[in-house]
XYZ file of C-alpha atoms in Angstrom:
705
model
C 90.533 172.472 64.511
C 90.963 168.652 65.579
C 93.805 166.507 64.130
C 91.086 164.611 62.260
C 89.547 167.682 60.630
C 92.606 168.991 59.701
C 93.528 165.786 57.783
C 90.035 165.951 56.105
C 90.767 169.410 54.866
C 94.132 168.274 53.411
C 92.113 165.432 51.409
C 89.661 167.777 50.336
C 92.279 170.193 48.909
C 94.138 167.088 47.260
C 97.003 168.245 49.463
C 98.712 164.554 50.471
C 101.832 166.563 51.942
C 99.635 167.517 55.016
C 98.055 164.014 55.217
C 101.508 162.693 55.204
C 102.669 165.094 57.752
C 99.737 164.204 60.172
C 99.475 160.433 59.858
C 102.963 160.172 61.923
C 101.251 162.222 64.557
C 98.655 159.599 64.922
C 100.834 156.639 64.668
C 102.972 157.981 67.586
C 100.181 158.772 69.594
C 98.669 155.271 69.218
C 102.076 153.772 70.028
C 102.676 156.030 72.832
C 99.212 154.805 74.178
C 99.940 151.138 73.685
C 103.009 151.748 75.524
C 101.543 153.310 78.490
C 98.745 151.116 78.745
C 101.165 148.072 78.792
C 103.484 149.781 81.056
C 100.576 150.849 83.726
C 98.840 147.708 83.588
C 101.971 145.862 84.255
C 102.588 148.307 86.993
C 99.414 147.797 88.567
C 98.786 144.000 87.776
C 98.331 143.037 91.155
C 96.478 145.832 92.606
C 94.314 147.129 89.618
C 91.227 147.723 91.696
C 92.412 150.868 93.180
C 93.562 152.143 89.796
C 90.245 151.906 88.075
C 89.947 155.640 87.313
C 93.136 155.452 85.433
C 92.075 152.450 83.524
C 88.906 154.432 82.679
C 90.958 157.362 81.395
C 93.124 155.036 79.199
C 90.026 153.670 78.067
C 88.571 157.057 77.092
C 91.830 157.914 75.283
C 91.752 154.614 73.284
C 87.964 155.175 72.191
C 88.766 158.872 70.841
C 91.822 157.401 69.028
C 89.877 154.544 67.790
C 87.173 157.296 66.630
C 89.902 159.311 64.527
C 90.968 156.440 62.949
C 87.921 155.593 61.678
C 87.393 159.117 60.196
C 90.822 158.960 58.930
C 90.042 155.459 57.070
C 86.787 157.251 55.533
C 88.715 160.233 54.241
C 91.442 157.986 52.535
C 88.559 156.156 50.767
C 87.196 159.588 49.467
C 90.759 160.357 47.847
C 91.201 156.827 46.372
C 87.668 157.532 44.557
C 88.738 160.962 43.285
C 92.061 160.056 41.674
C 92.956 156.543 42.400
C 96.341 156.602 40.052
C 97.460 159.984 41.695
C 96.883 158.939 45.140
C 98.137 155.470 44.780
C 101.554 155.328 45.945
C 100.268 157.726 48.949
C 97.248 155.777 49.892
C 99.406 152.467 49.893
C 101.748 154.100 52.549
C 98.957 155.609 54.614
C 97.193 152.029 54.526
C 100.234 150.380 56.118
C 100.690 153.069 58.637
C 96.704 152.765 59.302
C 97.301 148.788 59.877
C 99.919 149.604 62.532
C 97.546 151.914 64.146
C 94.632 149.348 63.938
C 96.988 146.843 65.887
C 98.014 149.177 68.552
C 94.428 150.349 69.340
C 92.908 146.876 69.142
C 95.669 145.722 71.710
C 94.957 148.758 73.872
C 91.171 148.352 73.698
C 91.346 144.571 74.379
C 93.843 145.068 77.087
C 91.759 147.480 79.033
C 88.749 145.534 78.325
C 89.914 142.346 79.903
C 91.719 144.064 82.687
C 88.285 145.622 83.413
C 86.249 142.402 83.086
C 87.955 141.044 86.361
C 86.430 143.959 88.386
C 83.229 143.534 86.697
C 82.858 139.670 87.512
C 83.949 140.595 91.140
C 80.729 142.892 91.297
C 78.498 140.421 89.644
C 79.591 137.839 92.037
C 78.891 140.047 95.006
C 75.431 140.899 93.401
C 74.797 137.262 92.814
C 74.589 137.791 89.100
C 76.360 134.517 88.353
C 75.064 134.434 84.549
C 76.650 137.793 84.056
C 79.955 136.573 85.191
C 79.596 133.728 82.822
C 78.826 136.271 79.864
C 82.004 138.359 80.873
C 84.249 135.399 81.107
C 83.044 133.976 77.678
C 83.222 137.469 76.112
C 86.772 138.354 77.199
C 88.221 134.907 76.645
C 87.474 135.604 73.067
C 89.198 138.848 73.397
C 92.346 137.180 75.017
C 92.629 134.700 72.282
C 92.103 137.370 69.468
C 95.389 139.415 70.563
C 97.320 136.451 71.713
C 98.772 135.484 68.375
C 99.828 139.120 67.340
C 101.403 140.109 70.724
C 102.427 136.630 72.234
C 105.663 138.225 73.259
C 104.143 140.702 75.672
C 104.529 139.158 79.179
C 101.512 141.001 80.407
C 99.256 138.616 78.335
C 100.711 135.841 80.362
C 99.843 137.341 83.558
C 96.488 138.259 82.404
C 95.773 134.631 81.155
C 96.795 133.404 84.522
C 94.821 135.969 86.465
C 91.932 135.099 84.066
C 92.058 131.538 84.911
C 92.397 132.041 88.484
C 88.939 134.186 88.244
C 87.491 131.516 86.513
C 88.279 128.812 88.935
C 87.253 131.222 92.033
C 84.016 131.653 90.316
C 83.408 127.911 89.776
C 84.369 127.286 93.217
C 81.665 129.881 94.282
C 79.270 128.520 92.428
C 79.745 124.961 93.737
C 79.661 126.305 97.097
C 76.293 127.879 96.382
C 74.880 124.674 95.420
C 76.541 122.532 98.144
C 75.334 124.885 100.603
C 71.709 124.241 99.255
C 71.816 120.423 99.168
C 73.529 118.462 101.805
C 73.893 114.747 102.385
C 75.271 112.146 104.638
C 75.314 108.499 105.631
C 76.117 107.086 109.019
C 75.658 103.956 111.081
C 73.156 104.178 113.875
C 73.658 100.948 115.469
C 72.213 97.408 115.570
C 73.214 96.811 111.973
C 70.858 99.900 110.494
C 72.412 102.521 108.397
C 71.007 106.007 107.805
C 71.256 108.101 104.706
C 70.141 111.929 104.731
C 69.478 114.439 102.050
C 68.744 118.006 103.389
C 67.359 120.213 100.605
C 66.918 123.891 101.407
C 63.954 126.127 100.175
C 64.563 126.809 96.177
C 65.764 130.219 95.415
C 66.848 132.294 92.452
C 70.558 132.009 93.671
C 70.866 128.440 93.503
C 69.106 128.308 90.225
C 71.369 130.716 88.665
C 74.400 129.108 90.068
C 73.606 125.800 88.509
C 72.966 127.430 85.129
C 76.053 129.152 85.222
C 77.939 126.020 85.925
C 76.113 124.058 83.203
C 77.686 127.031 80.646
C 81.080 126.771 82.283
C 81.504 123.054 82.520
C 80.153 120.035 80.564
C 79.897 118.164 83.997
C 78.257 119.784 86.812
C 80.481 118.405 90.153
C 78.071 119.221 92.711
C 75.268 117.273 90.764
C 77.561 114.562 89.942
C 78.109 114.001 93.729
C 74.661 114.241 94.386
C 73.915 111.386 91.661
C 76.372 109.179 93.208
C 74.675 109.558 96.656
C 71.165 109.194 95.333
C 72.280 106.149 93.556
C 74.538 104.399 96.222
C 72.632 105.193 99.303
C 68.935 105.842 98.095
C 67.953 103.784 94.990
C 70.026 100.844 95.531
C 69.292 100.635 99.220
C 65.660 100.812 98.328
C 65.736 98.009 95.934
C 68.116 95.688 97.827
C 67.395 96.237 101.509
C 64.779 96.756 103.942
C 64.134 100.397 104.335
C 62.229 102.967 106.134
C 61.756 106.228 104.389
C 60.770 109.498 106.087
C 60.251 112.945 104.649
C 60.467 115.908 107.228
C 60.554 119.624 106.861
C 63.749 121.211 107.686
C 64.498 124.339 109.917
C 65.485 126.243 106.766
C 62.234 125.852 105.181
C 63.213 123.043 102.856
C 62.808 119.201 103.292
C 64.941 116.622 104.688
C 64.970 112.810 103.254
C 65.925 110.224 105.901
C 66.470 106.507 104.767
C 67.198 103.876 107.234
C 68.283 100.447 105.925
C 68.987 97.056 107.174
C 71.065 94.878 104.793
C 69.951 91.579 106.501
C 66.352 91.915 104.986
C 64.691 93.006 101.897
C 61.177 94.583 101.216
C 58.237 93.416 99.109
C 58.092 94.771 95.551
C 55.139 96.754 96.283
C 56.978 98.686 99.132
C 60.069 99.170 97.051
C 58.000 100.740 94.187
C 56.078 103.034 96.898
C 59.544 104.373 98.174
C 61.031 105.002 94.840
C 57.915 106.620 93.535
C 58.168 108.779 96.882
C 61.689 109.670 96.496
C 61.400 110.324 92.487
C 58.343 112.582 93.219
C 60.198 114.570 96.199
C 63.235 115.139 93.937
C 60.891 116.401 91.000
C 59.583 118.973 93.264
C 62.847 120.484 94.242
C 64.803 119.905 91.430
C 62.755 120.645 88.338
C 64.381 124.052 87.278
C 65.868 124.132 83.899
C 69.812 124.370 83.909
C 70.220 124.153 80.199
C 67.999 124.615 77.162
C 65.027 122.023 77.769
C 67.270 120.090 80.454
C 66.260 120.134 83.930
C 68.283 119.046 86.841
C 66.309 115.641 87.041
C 67.010 115.240 83.131
C 70.656 115.379 84.030
C 70.397 113.119 87.269
C 68.514 110.671 85.073
C 70.839 110.478 82.289
C 73.419 108.977 84.718
C 71.358 106.607 86.371
C 68.315 105.570 84.307
C 69.605 102.648 82.558
C 71.241 101.277 85.810
C 68.087 101.777 87.837
C 66.146 99.988 85.225
C 68.498 97.102 85.480
C 68.380 97.145 89.238
C 64.668 97.024 89.370
C 64.487 94.095 86.690
C 67.282 92.123 88.401
C 66.728 92.689 92.143
C 62.870 93.437 92.431
C 60.975 92.110 89.316
C 62.767 88.811 89.092
C 61.991 87.983 92.708
C 58.412 88.457 91.793
C 58.371 85.746 88.992
C 56.157 83.091 90.594
C 56.790 79.496 91.020
C 53.487 77.989 90.334
C 50.405 78.436 88.015
C 48.255 79.991 90.749
C 50.968 82.741 91.404
C 51.067 83.202 87.460
C 47.327 84.049 87.637
C 47.861 86.678 90.141
C 50.863 88.543 88.526
C 48.532 91.123 87.131
C 48.957 92.947 90.317
C 52.473 92.954 89.792
C 52.185 94.244 86.123
C 49.704 96.947 87.301
C 52.325 98.066 89.941
C 55.014 98.438 87.479
C 53.181 100.257 85.064
C 52.391 102.994 87.569
C 56.243 102.908 88.684
C 57.174 103.286 84.923
C 54.712 106.241 84.406
C 55.985 108.119 87.555
C 59.686 107.772 86.783
C 59.018 108.973 83.170
C 56.781 112.064 84.595
C 59.930 112.971 86.763
C 62.168 112.653 83.904
C 64.257 109.881 85.934
C 63.391 107.847 82.894
C 62.814 108.739 79.399
C 60.004 107.161 77.228
C 62.802 104.911 75.222
C 64.651 103.812 78.491
C 64.606 100.213 78.864
C 61.009 99.158 79.978
C 60.463 97.526 83.196
C 56.880 97.208 82.091
C 57.738 95.221 78.938
C 59.791 93.133 81.324
C 57.021 92.394 83.589
C 54.617 91.789 80.785
C 56.774 89.034 79.669
C 56.040 86.919 82.606
C 55.284 83.709 80.677
C 58.938 83.654 79.408
C 60.337 84.879 82.972
C 58.036 82.088 84.537
C 59.072 79.081 82.257
C 62.950 80.266 82.678
C 62.579 80.146 86.421
C 60.841 76.949 86.290
C 63.396 75.512 84.193
C 66.120 76.783 86.623
C 64.409 75.463 89.624
C 63.844 72.042 87.765
C 67.696 71.953 86.775
C 68.701 73.275 90.392
C 66.401 70.206 91.876
C 68.068 67.817 89.544
C 71.517 68.672 90.471
C 70.728 68.486 94.155
C 69.258 64.729 93.478
C 72.760 64.372 91.719
C 74.768 65.292 94.797
C 72.732 63.042 97.047
C 74.495 59.672 98.428
C 74.825 57.129 95.608
C 74.730 54.143 98.185
C 71.339 54.951 99.396
C 69.742 52.131 97.004
C 66.739 50.339 96.374
C 66.086 47.159 94.098
C 64.543 47.507 90.490
C 63.798 45.306 87.580
C 62.717 41.763 87.050
C 64.914 38.621 88.040
C 66.770 37.380 84.943
C 64.908 34.262 84.240
C 61.758 36.166 83.991
C 62.975 39.021 81.573
C 61.312 39.974 78.560
C 62.892 42.352 75.804
C 61.744 45.743 77.297
C 62.255 44.853 81.309
C 65.196 45.979 82.955
C 67.294 43.311 84.760
C 67.111 42.996 88.464
C 69.780 45.243 90.241
C 70.136 48.169 92.675
C 69.968 51.710 91.932
C 70.015 55.163 93.857
C 66.839 56.325 95.292
C 67.818 59.698 93.868
C 67.821 58.298 90.458
C 64.190 57.183 90.769
C 63.547 60.795 91.900
C 65.200 62.242 89.007
C 63.233 60.024 86.401
C 60.152 61.119 88.048
C 61.178 64.671 87.731
C 61.841 64.457 84.027
C 58.492 62.858 83.685
C 57.041 65.656 85.524
C 58.566 68.157 83.257
C 57.608 66.251 80.167
C 53.937 66.004 81.193
C 53.976 69.837 81.971
C 55.550 70.435 78.571
C 52.848 68.637 76.954
C 50.103 71.093 78.094
C 52.265 74.405 77.431
C 52.469 76.575 74.373
C 55.232 75.772 72.002
C 57.651 78.229 73.548
C 57.242 76.813 76.971
C 57.274 73.375 75.921
C 60.617 73.843 74.067
C 62.308 75.447 77.099
C 60.718 72.499 79.273
C 62.017 69.900 76.753
C 65.173 71.167 76.452
C 65.702 71.258 80.290
C 64.806 67.187 80.371
C 67.612 66.918 77.822
C 70.120 69.031 79.832
C 69.347 66.871 83.034
C 69.825 63.720 81.029
C 73.072 64.936 79.514
C 74.213 66.484 82.711
C 73.923 63.296 84.799
C 77.150 61.538 83.925
C 79.572 64.473 84.041
C 77.816 65.838 87.301
C 78.038 62.455 89.286
C 81.792 61.938 88.188
C 82.822 65.537 89.297
C 80.806 65.426 92.587
C 81.404 61.755 93.532
C 84.787 61.582 91.878
C 86.787 60.307 95.005
C 84.002 57.618 96.016
C 83.771 56.416 92.338
C 87.454 55.809 92.141
C 88.129 54.051 95.639
C 84.771 52.477 96.511
C 83.711 49.409 94.410
C 79.966 49.852 95.564
C 79.910 53.521 94.150
C 81.072 52.771 90.728
C 78.435 49.730 90.471
C 75.658 51.655 91.619
C 76.893 54.578 89.041
C 76.720 52.164 86.171
C 73.363 50.776 87.189
C 72.180 54.294 87.689
C 72.952 55.344 84.119
C 71.672 52.181 82.461
C 68.341 52.547 84.383
C 68.000 56.062 83.064
C 68.917 55.068 79.700
C 66.173 52.232 79.795
C 63.599 54.378 81.180
C 64.105 57.368 78.829
C 63.752 54.913 75.834
C 60.362 53.273 76.806
C 57.190 53.612 74.940
C 55.748 55.872 77.997
C 58.338 58.500 76.960
C 57.355 58.272 73.371
C 53.726 58.576 74.126
C 54.469 61.858 76.147
C 56.832 63.098 73.410
C 53.905 62.647 70.694
C 51.882 65.220 72.668
C 54.617 67.805 72.215
C 54.613 70.131 69.045
C 56.114 68.717 65.993
C 59.147 70.981 65.875
C 59.948 69.543 69.559
C 59.427 65.917 68.589
C 61.926 66.049 65.819
C 64.763 66.131 68.550
C 64.534 62.976 70.284
C 66.338 61.636 73.514
C 68.834 59.352 71.641
C 71.685 61.414 72.252
C 71.058 61.409 75.840
C 70.782 57.707 75.955
C 73.862 57.178 74.109
C 75.710 59.526 76.432
C 74.716 57.941 79.442
C 75.491 54.312 78.244
C 78.835 55.590 77.141
C 79.669 57.181 80.363
C 78.417 54.157 82.284
C 80.478 51.722 80.295
C 83.811 53.965 80.260
C 83.570 54.539 83.874
C 82.922 50.869 84.799
C 85.545 49.678 82.481
C 87.989 51.993 83.919
C 87.461 50.545 87.385
C 87.810 46.998 86.082
C 90.921 47.568 84.247
C 92.431 49.351 87.537
C 91.626 46.139 89.185
C 93.327 44.049 86.532
C 96.335 46.150 86.638
C 96.741 45.691 90.501
C 96.114 41.895 90.226
C 98.805 41.749 87.789
C 101.097 43.746 89.926
C 100.529 41.842 92.996
C 101.239 38.500 91.175
C 104.208 39.805 89.211
C 105.967 41.248 92.358
C 104.993 38.112 94.588
C 108.238 36.401 93.799
C 107.003 33.652 91.608
C 109.379 34.701 88.899
C 112.417 34.022 91.208
C 111.662 30.434 91.284
C 114.356 29.230 89.072
C 116.989 30.622 91.314
C 115.763 29.746 94.672
C 114.435 26.428 93.631
C 110.986 27.071 96.198
C 108.567 29.461 96.244
C 108.638 32.457 98.697
C 105.877 32.620 101.339
C 104.915 36.043 99.881
C 103.890 34.322 96.467
C 100.939 32.480 98.212
C 100.136 35.445 100.147
C 99.892 37.532 97.132
C 97.588 35.107 95.144
C 95.604 34.809 98.411
C 95.388 38.758 98.581
C 94.099 38.884 94.967
C 91.380 36.196 95.866
C 90.423 38.188 98.886
C 89.927 41.434 96.566
C 87.603 39.424 94.319
C 85.645 38.096 97.218
C 85.261 41.633 98.656
C 84.168 42.692 95.285
C 81.518 39.689 95.032
C 80.287 40.829 98.505
C 79.429 44.291 97.331
C 78.708 43.817 93.695
C 76.392 40.659 93.814
C 73.796 42.791 95.679
C 74.202 45.535 93.270
C 74.759 44.407 89.636
C 72.443 42.341 87.665
C 73.227 38.437 87.492
C 74.609 38.606 83.974
C 76.535 41.912 84.507
C 77.984 40.662 88.059
C 79.072 37.288 86.518
C 80.689 38.685 83.546
C 82.784 41.306 85.526
C 84.051 38.726 88.230
C 84.824 36.419 85.403
C 87.030 39.007 83.807
C 88.845 39.802 86.825
C 89.314 36.046 87.817
C 90.288 35.369 84.339
C 92.958 37.984 84.718
C 94.298 36.510 87.903
C 94.302 32.917 86.351
C 95.987 34.083 83.101
C 98.526 35.862 85.094
C 99.529 32.936 87.319
C 99.784 30.809 84.078
C 101.713 33.158 82.113
C 104.400 33.526 85.302
C 104.617 29.757 85.364
C 105.407 29.609 81.653
C 108.053 32.224 82.188
C 110.164 30.056 84.546
C 113.214 28.348 83.005
C 113.604 25.859 85.999
C 110.986 24.554 88.441
C 112.208 22.199 91.057
C 110.065 19.356 92.727
C 109.823 21.517 95.723
C 108.639 24.465 93.875
C 106.296 22.411 91.545
C 104.586 21.121 94.627
C 104.307 24.657 95.905
C 102.648 25.774 92.792
C 100.303 23.109 92.913
C 99.110 24.031 96.269
C 98.741 27.442 95.210
C 96.704 26.581 92.070
C 94.425 24.565 94.381
C 93.773 27.706 96.455
C 92.495 29.390 93.384
C 90.566 26.524 91.992
C 88.778 25.997 95.426
C 88.036 29.519 95.929
C 87.498 30.597 92.309
C 83.951 28.974 91.487
C 82.554 30.181 94.732
C 82.788 33.935 93.454
C 80.091 33.182 90.957
C 76.357 32.983 91.595
C 76.368 29.439 90.145
C 79.726 27.702 90.854
C 79.310 25.595 87.807
C 79.226 28.724 85.574
C 82.664 29.646 86.061
C 83.751 27.924 82.715
C 81.386 30.394 80.883
C 82.807 33.538 82.298
C 86.569 32.541 82.863
C 88.335 31.622 79.609
C 91.962 30.816 81.222
C 89.960 28.522 83.791
C 90.716 25.145 82.044
C 94.144 26.347 81.260
C 94.819 26.774 85.099
C 93.311 23.330 85.710
C 95.663 21.677 83.012
C 98.506 23.686 84.380
C 97.932 22.142 87.865
C 97.811 18.551 86.337
C 101.157 19.316 84.332
C 103.079 20.355 87.686
C 102.091 17.314 89.633
C 102.284 14.666 86.757
C 105.299 12.529 85.560
C 106.171 12.537 81.931
C 104.186 9.607 80.883
C 101.045 11.206 82.206
C 101.689 14.242 80.426
C 102.425 12.450 77.199
C 99.226 10.534 77.298
C 97.190 13.684 78.217
C 98.877 15.609 75.321
C 97.901 12.405 72.901
C 99.889 13.793 69.913
C 98.233 17.197 70.099
C 94.838 15.746 70.229
C 94.230 15.582 74.169
C 93.091 18.142 76.713
C 96.465 19.527 77.213
C 96.896 20.510 73.460
C 93.541 22.459 73.573
C 94.935 25.087 76.095
C 98.834 24.825 75.690
C 100.680 25.208 72.417
C 103.385 23.095 71.693
C 106.118 25.465 72.621
C 104.423 26.279 75.550
C 104.338 22.471 76.161
C 107.879 21.851 75.435
C 108.899 24.612 77.769
C 107.155 23.279 80.855
C 108.653 20.029 80.332
C 112.338 21.376 80.041
C 111.724 23.308 83.319
C 110.218 20.493 85.114
C 112.170 17.540 84.249
C 115.899 17.048 83.940
C 117.784 16.369 80.607
C 117.357 12.692 79.564
C 116.569 10.345 76.508
C 112.955 10.111 77.906
C 112.587 13.898 77.953
C 114.309 14.180 74.487
C 111.985 11.733 72.926
C 109.036 13.238 74.506
C 109.903 16.544 73.298
C 110.672 15.137 69.530
C 106.840 13.843 69.689
C 105.514 17.205 70.517
C 105.062 19.106 67.463
C 103.397 22.265 66.155
């Protein structure tokens, strides 16, 4: 009679004493089995394949004890049902012992199962049953995680975990090797600036497909496919789009196919050739990579997931954008491009490289009106910038002579030829806008405004050094801005604007005009102020202020004044041919007035002027008086533009006259001197020029504020 049968008889006779006697035997045997199993596995850990018979024997013992444990559990349940109260204490004790038995047997069973799994995986690998290997790994990983918390202190478990990890790593390496042996690729330089990319795909077989499916189960990312994706993107699709390529498809010796792509980075193919090559490669990949690696996911689904969005952007940016026409004739023929793009998109969706929801290259091509006008606007803006970079000094005369001007005519002056071209360009754009759709008209009109707004800053940036140092340049720039400001405000522009949609007409050119005028005035004023500052510096540093100490003027003083006059004469030579009549005379007047005012102010500062010094000052003033009027278009107009001119003339009179003549010209504050000098200034001059005497005192007393 078996041990279990004896236990059952005891329970049937309600003899708990026998049950209590037999339970320890079962506990002892299960514990003994656990110790034997662990000890044996630890001893044979590194050489378990040669001891498989022993492992099988241990597994058989474990299965017998598990069966006996199950029968015992059923018997205890029967006793509890017959007399729960009577059997309560005994059953509780039995249950505790039974739990101990369960733990021991579970450990034995799992350890033996895990240990034998390694052997099974090795055998499955030999038979190329890779999915069976993965199933064994998954099942036994689960068992290992179940027993770990309860028996974490057993060193064998750590060893088994490490061994199990090694087996898994080896399996993955084996699977990757199978795939890599099936798909091989390389890139090399074949000379003359030509590179060659090659993909060699062996004939499809069950081993490769099963290896890919197994890898898909084991890892989230499939390394061999990731490497292939990178190669296809970097050396196939990218090169087809960006370079001139020669695609060849050949049968390989192994019964597969070889893709050979030669590419030259110095050239680029037409869009139609690019589309054909992309389709050819995609169809070939679909033919050789259409097996399913996960549920409803093929290899090309996996490949497409990584590259589809980038490929769409690549085709749009570096291929379709190149097809956008530059003229109306090209726009009419663009249906050919749309048809080719539609075919390409269909093929890429069919081969799973694209999904239906991938950014549509067809939709991009169909929006040709938008792309066309955007391209035209970029071209217009680029042409405008090129004109702005042209030399400013290549000029032509425009406008009417001053005495023939009417209100809306531009005064005669010189402007850059490039500005005339720029005005014509803006007019051309506006005319085009007047016959375009509202969308296109809006973009074209905005481009016109951008060109106008850009002119001032672009010229100032590109011609910065010349504008700062060459007077001709700043004058031409001023005229250019004022001419554009004038042209964009004429009735012809308003007539063109009236042909545009109402929503566009509501934004006139006023801001552009204001901007041009402000930039012109500011830059020209900055240059004039720099000239004034230089004149003042030259005169002040000439030695004229040292007159009271030296009793005579240094030669450098007259040289400095002559230098200032030469500078003004140089400006005349340049500006009189460029600026209009009024602007030229006004500007040269401001500069000459600065010179005259500075000289007069310096003389009024001197405390003591000797007779010799006075004579020298008169000579200097005569030079200014002689050369100053010649700076103007009409010499007689000097009084209109130089406020300090008469004061300079009166200063010369004072310096060469005696006190009686000065007193007569002052005429009790009613004479010519009183028109230009204050009483304090007049007193200062008399004190500086004449020694102290009764006559001087009397004269000073007569000069009143």
